[in-house]
Coordinates of N, CA, C and O in Angstrom, one line a residue:
M1 N 0.9 -0.8 0.3 CA 0.3 0.4 -0.2 C 1.0 1.4 0.1 O 2.0 1.8 1.3
N2 N 1.2 1.6 -0.7 CA 2.0 3.1 -1.3 C 3.1 3.1 -1.3 O 3.8 4.4 0.0
G3 N 3.8 1.8 -1.6 CA 5.3 1.5 -2.0 C 5.2 0.8 -0.2 O 6.1 0.2 -0.5
Y4 N 3.8 0.9 0.3 CA 4.5 0.1 2.0 C 4.5 -1.1 2.4 O 3.3 -1.3 1.5
Y5 N 4.8 -2.7 2.1 CA 4.5 -3.6 2.3 C 4.0 -4.0 3.6 O 3.7 -3.7 5.0
F6 N 2.4 -5.3 3.8 CA 2.2 -5.2 5.1 C 1.2 -6.4 5.3 O 1.4 -7.6 4.9
D7 N 2.0 -7.5 6.6 CA 1.4 -8.3 6.3 C -0.6 -8.3 7.2 O -1.0 -7.5 6.9
N8 N -0.6 -9.8 6.8 CA -2.0 -9.6 7.0 C -2.6 -9.7 8.5 O -4.3 -9.9 8.6
N9 N -1.4 -9.2 9.6 CA -2.0 -8.7 10.8 C -2.2 -6.8 10.7 O -2.2 -6.3 11.9
D10 N -1.8 -6.9 9.8 CA -1.9 -5.2 9.0 C -0.7 -4.5 10.1 O -0.1 -2.8 10.2
N11 N 0.4 -5.1 10.2 CA 2.0 -5.3 10.5 C 3.0 -5.3 9.0 O 2.8 -5.7 8.6
M12 N 3.4 -3.4 9.2 CA 4.5 -3.6 8.1 C 5.3 -3.9 8.4 O 5.6 -4.4 9.9
I13 N 5.9 -4.3 6.9 CA 6.7 -5.4 6.6 C 7.8 -4.9 5.7 O 7.8 -4.0 4.5
S14 N 9.3 -5.4 5.3 CA 9.7 -5.3 4.6 C 9.5 -5.5 3.1 O 8.4 -7.0 3.5
K15 N 9.5 -4.9 2.1 CA 9.9 -6.1 1.6 C 10.9 -7.6 0.7 O 9.7 -8.4 0.6
D16 N 11.8 -7.5 1.9 CA 11.9 -8.9 1.5 C 10.9 -10.3 2.5 O 11.2 -10.9 2.5
E17 N 10.4 -9.7 3.9 CA 9.7 -10.6 4.5 C 8.3 -10.3 3.5 O 8.1 -11.6 3.5
A18 N 8.0 -10.0 2.1 CA 7.1 -10.2 1.5 C 7.2 -11.2 0.7 O 6.2 -11.5 0.8
L19 N 8.3 -11.0 0.1 CA 8.2 -12.1 -0.9 C 8.6 -13.1 0.4 O 8.3 -14.3 -0.6
L20 N 8.9 -13.3 0.9 CA 9.3 -14.9 1.8 C 8.1 -15.0 2.3 O 7.9 -16.5 2.1
L21 N 7.1 -14.6 2.4 CA 5.9 -14.5 2.5 C 5.0 -15.4 1.4 O 4.0 -16.1 1.9
C22 N 5.7 -14.9 0.4 CA 4.4 -15.1 -0.5 C 5.3 -17.1 -1.4 O 5.6 -17.4 -2.5
E23 N 6.3 -16.9 -0.5 CA 7.5 -18.9 -0.6 C 6.7 -19.6 0.0 O 6.7 -20.3 1.2
V24 N 4.9 -19.6 -0.8 CA 4.0 -21.1 0.0 C 3.5 -21.8 -1.0 O 4.4 -21.6 -2.1
K25 N 3.0 -22.6 -1.0 CA 2.7 -24.1 -1.8 C 1.6 -24.3 -2.7 O 0.7 -24.9 -2.6
H26 N 0.7 -22.8 -2.6 CA -0.5 -22.4 -2.7 C -0.6 -21.9 -3.7 O 0.4 -20.7 -4.3
K27 N -1.2 -21.5 -4.8 CA -2.0 -21.2 -5.3 C -1.9 -19.0 -5.4 O -2.4 -19.3 -4.3
M28 N -1.4 -17.9 -6.2 CA -1.5 -17.3 -5.3 C -2.3 -15.9 -6.4 O -2.3 -16.6 -7.8
I29 N -2.6 -15.2 -5.9 CA -3.3 -13.9 -6.6 C -2.4 -12.7 -6.5 O -2.7 -12.7 -5.3
I30 N -2.2 -11.8 -7.5 CA -2.0 -10.5 -7.6 C -2.7 -9.9 -8.1 O -3.4 -9.7 -9.4
K31 N -3.2 -8.8 -7.6 CA -4.3 -8.0 -8.6 C -3.6 -6.2 -7.6 O -3.5 -5.9 -6.6
P32 N -3.8 -4.9 -8.5 CA -4.6 -4.1 -8.2 C -4.8 -3.5 -6.7 O -5.9 -4.3 -6.9
S33 N -4.5 -2.5 -5.9 CA -5.9 -2.1 -4.7 C -6.4 -1.1 -5.1 O -7.6 -0.6 -4.6
I34 N -6.0 -0.8 -6.2 CA -7.0 0.4 -6.8 C -7.7 0.2 -8.6 O -7.1 -0.5 -9.1
D35 N -8.2 0.7 -9.1 CA -9.1 0.3 -10.1 C -9.3 -1.8 -10.3 O -8.3 -1.8 -11.6
T36 N -9.8 -2.1 -9.9 CA -9.8 -3.5 -10.1 C -10.9 -4.2 -11.1 O -10.7 -5.3 -10.8
G37 N -11.8 -3.5 -11.1 CA -12.7 -3.9 -11.0 C -13.4 -4.9 -12.0 O -11.9 -4.6 -13.3
G38 N -14.0 -5.4 -12.5 CA -14.7 -6.9 -13.5 C -12.9 -7.6 -13.8 O -12.6 -8.3 -14.6
G39 N -12.0 -8.0 -12.6 CA -10.1 -8.8 -13.1 C -10.0 -8.3 -13.8 O -8.7 -9.1 -13.6
K40 N -9.8 -7.2 -13.4 CA -8.4 -6.1 -14.5 C -7.2 -6.1 -13.9 O -7.1 -5.8 -12.6
N41 N -6.6 -6.4 -15.1 CA -5.0 -7.2 -14.3 C -4.9 -7.8 -12.9 O -3.9 -7.3 -12.2
V42 N -5.7 -8.7 -13.1 CA -5.5 -10.0 -12.0 C -4.9 -11.3 -12.5 O -4.9 -11.4 -13.6
V43 N -4.0 -11.9 -11.7 CA -2.7 -13.0 -12.3 C -2.7 -13.9 -11.6 O -2.3 -13.6 -9.9
L44 N -2.9 -15.2 -11.9 CA -2.5 -16.1 -11.1 C -1.5 -16.7 -10.6 O -0.7 -16.4 -12.1
F45 N -0.9 -17.5 -10.0 CA 0.3 -17.9 -10.2 C 1.0 -18.5 -9.0 O 0.2 -18.4 -8.2
S46 N 2.0 -19.3 -8.8 CA 2.4 -19.7 -8.1 C 3.8 -19.7 -7.9 O 4.8 -19.4 -9.1
N47 N 4.4 -19.3 -6.4 CA 6.6 -19.5 -6.4 C 6.8 -20.8 -6.8 O 6.4 -20.8 -4.9
I48 N 8.1 -20.7 -7.0 CA 8.7 -21.7 -6.0 C 10.2 -21.4 -6.7 O 10.9 -21.1 -7.5
N49 N 10.2 -21.0 -5.0 CA 12.4 -19.8 -5.4 C 12.1 -19.0 -6.0 O 13.2 -18.6 -6.5
G50 N 11.0 -18.7 -5.6 CA 11.3 -16.5 -5.8 C 10.9 -17.0 -8.2 O 10.7 -15.6 -7.4
E51 N 10.8 -18.0 -8.4 CA 10.5 -18.5 -9.9 C 8.5 -18.5 -9.5 O 8.4 -19.3 -8.9
T52 N 8.3 -17.5 -10.9 CA 6.6 -17.4 -10.3 C 6.2 -18.7 -11.8 O 6.8 -18.5 -12.9
D53 N 5.1 -19.1 -12.2 CA 5.1 -19.5 -13.4 C 3.9 -18.7 -14.5 O 3.5 -19.3 -15.4
N54 N 4.0 -17.8 -14.1 CA 3.4 -16.5 -14.8 C 4.7 -16.4 -16.0 O 5.2 -15.0 -15.7
E55 N 4.7 -16.7 -17.1 CA 5.9 -16.2 -17.7 C 6.6 -16.3 -17.1 O 7.9 -15.8 -17.8
N56 N 7.3 -17.1 -16.5 CA 8.9 -17.3 -15.4 C 9.3 -16.2 -15.7 O 10.4 -15.6 -15.2
H57 N 8.4 -14.8 -14.6 CA 8.2 -13.9 -13.8 C 8.9 -14.1 -12.7 O 8.4 -15.5 -11.3
E58 N 10.1 -13.5 -12.8 CA 10.8 -13.7 -11.1 C 9.2 -13.0 -10.3 O 9.2 -11.9 -10.5
L59 N 9.6 -13.1 -9.0 CA 8.2 -12.4 -7.9 C 8.6 -11.1 -7.8 O 7.6 -10.1 -7.7
T60 N 9.8 -10.7 -7.9 CA 10.2 -9.6 -7.9 C 9.8 -8.5 -8.7 O 9.4 -7.4 -8.4
N61 N 9.7 -9.5 -9.7 CA 9.8 -8.7 -11.3 C 8.3 -8.3 -11.4 O 7.6 -7.2 -11.5
L62 N 7.4 -9.7 -10.7 CA 5.5 -9.1 -10.3 C 5.4 -8.2 -9.5 O 4.5 -7.0 -9.7
F63 N 5.8 -8.0 -8.3 CA 5.9 -6.8 -7.9 C 6.3 -5.8 -8.3 O 5.7 -4.6 -8.5
E64 N 7.0 -5.4 -8.7 CA 7.3 -4.3 -9.3 C 6.8 -3.8 -10.6 O 6.3 -2.6 -10.5
N65 N 6.5 -4.7 -11.2 CA 5.0 -4.8 -12.4 C 3.9 -4.1 -11.5 O 3.9 -3.3 -12.3
Y66 N 3.5 -4.4 -10.2 CA 2.1 -3.6 -10.4 C 2.9 -2.8 -9.6 O 1.8 -1.4 -8.5
G67 N 3.8 -2.0 -9.0 CA 4.0 -0.8 -8.7 C 4.2 -0.8 -7.5 O 4.8 -1.8 -6.4
S68 N 3.2 0.4 -6.4 CA 2.9 0.9 -5.3 C 1.7 0.2 -4.1 O 1.5 0.4 -3.5
D69 N 0.6 0.4 -5.2 CA -0.7 -0.4 -5.0 C -0.8 -1.8 -5.7 O -1.7 -1.4 -6.3
F70 N -0.8 -2.6 -4.7 CA -1.1 -4.1 -4.8 C -1.5 -5.0 -4.1 O -1.1 -4.9 -2.4
I71 N -2.6 -6.1 -4.2 CA -2.6 -7.5 -3.2 C -1.6 -8.1 -3.6 O -2.4 -8.4 -5.0
V72 N -1.8 -8.9 -2.5 CA -1.3 -10.9 -2.8 C -2.4 -11.8 -1.6 O -2.1 -11.2 -0.7
Q73 N -2.9 -12.1 -2.9 CA -3.7 -13.7 -1.7 C -3.3 -14.4 -2.0 O -3.1 -15.0 -3.2
K74 N -3.4 -15.8 -1.0 CA -3.8 -17.3 -0.9 C -5.2 -16.7 -1.9 O -6.1 -16.8 -2.1
V75 N -4.7 -18.0 -3.3 CA -6.2 -18.3 -3.1 C -6.9 -19.2 -2.3 O -6.6 -20.4 -2.1
V76 N -8.2 -19.3 -2.2 CA -9.1 -19.7 -1.0 C -9.5 -21.0 -2.6 O -11.0 -20.2 -3.4
E77 N -9.8 -22.2 -2.0 CA -10.5 -23.0 -2.8 C -11.9 -23.0 -2.3 O -12.4 -23.4 -0.8
Q78 N -13.7 -22.7 -3.2 CA -14.3 -23.0 -3.0 C -15.1 -24.5 -2.6 O -14.7 -25.3 -3.8
R79 N -15.3 -24.6 -1.7 CA -15.9 -26.4 -1.5 C -17.6 -25.9 -1.8 O -18.4 -25.3 -1.3
R80 N -17.5 -27.5 -2.6 CA -19.1 -27.5 -3.2 C -19.6 -28.7 -1.9 O -19.4 -28.7 -1.1
A81 N -20.9 -27.4 -1.6 CA -22.2 -28.2 -0.7 C -22.3 -29.6 -0.6 O -22.2 -29.9 -2.1
T82 N -22.6 -30.2 0.0 CA -22.7 -32.3 0.3 C -24.4 -31.6 0.8 O -24.9 -30.8 1.8
R83 N -25.1 -32.6 -0.4 CA -26.5 -32.8 0.2 C -27.0 -34.1 1.8 O -25.9 -34.4 1.3
S84 N -27.2 -33.4 2.0 CA -27.6 -34.1 3.1 C -28.7 -35.4 3.2 O -29.9 -35.1 2.6

């Protein structure tokens, strides 16, 4: 946010700490935090050792492409409802 990084508890963290938080074995989404209507500029990616599966971009490059106002979130899989 505005060039600063925050964790999921709204604690300010460094860029290196933000990159480490993305070192998970889950699908992630990166998107602008401003002007995101209609899925505009939303990218789905996985990250392994700093390399993403998004056109082989390094995670640091992905961060730089989004500038200073973006959000990275873990993808939440929707469960299907079961009938009783």
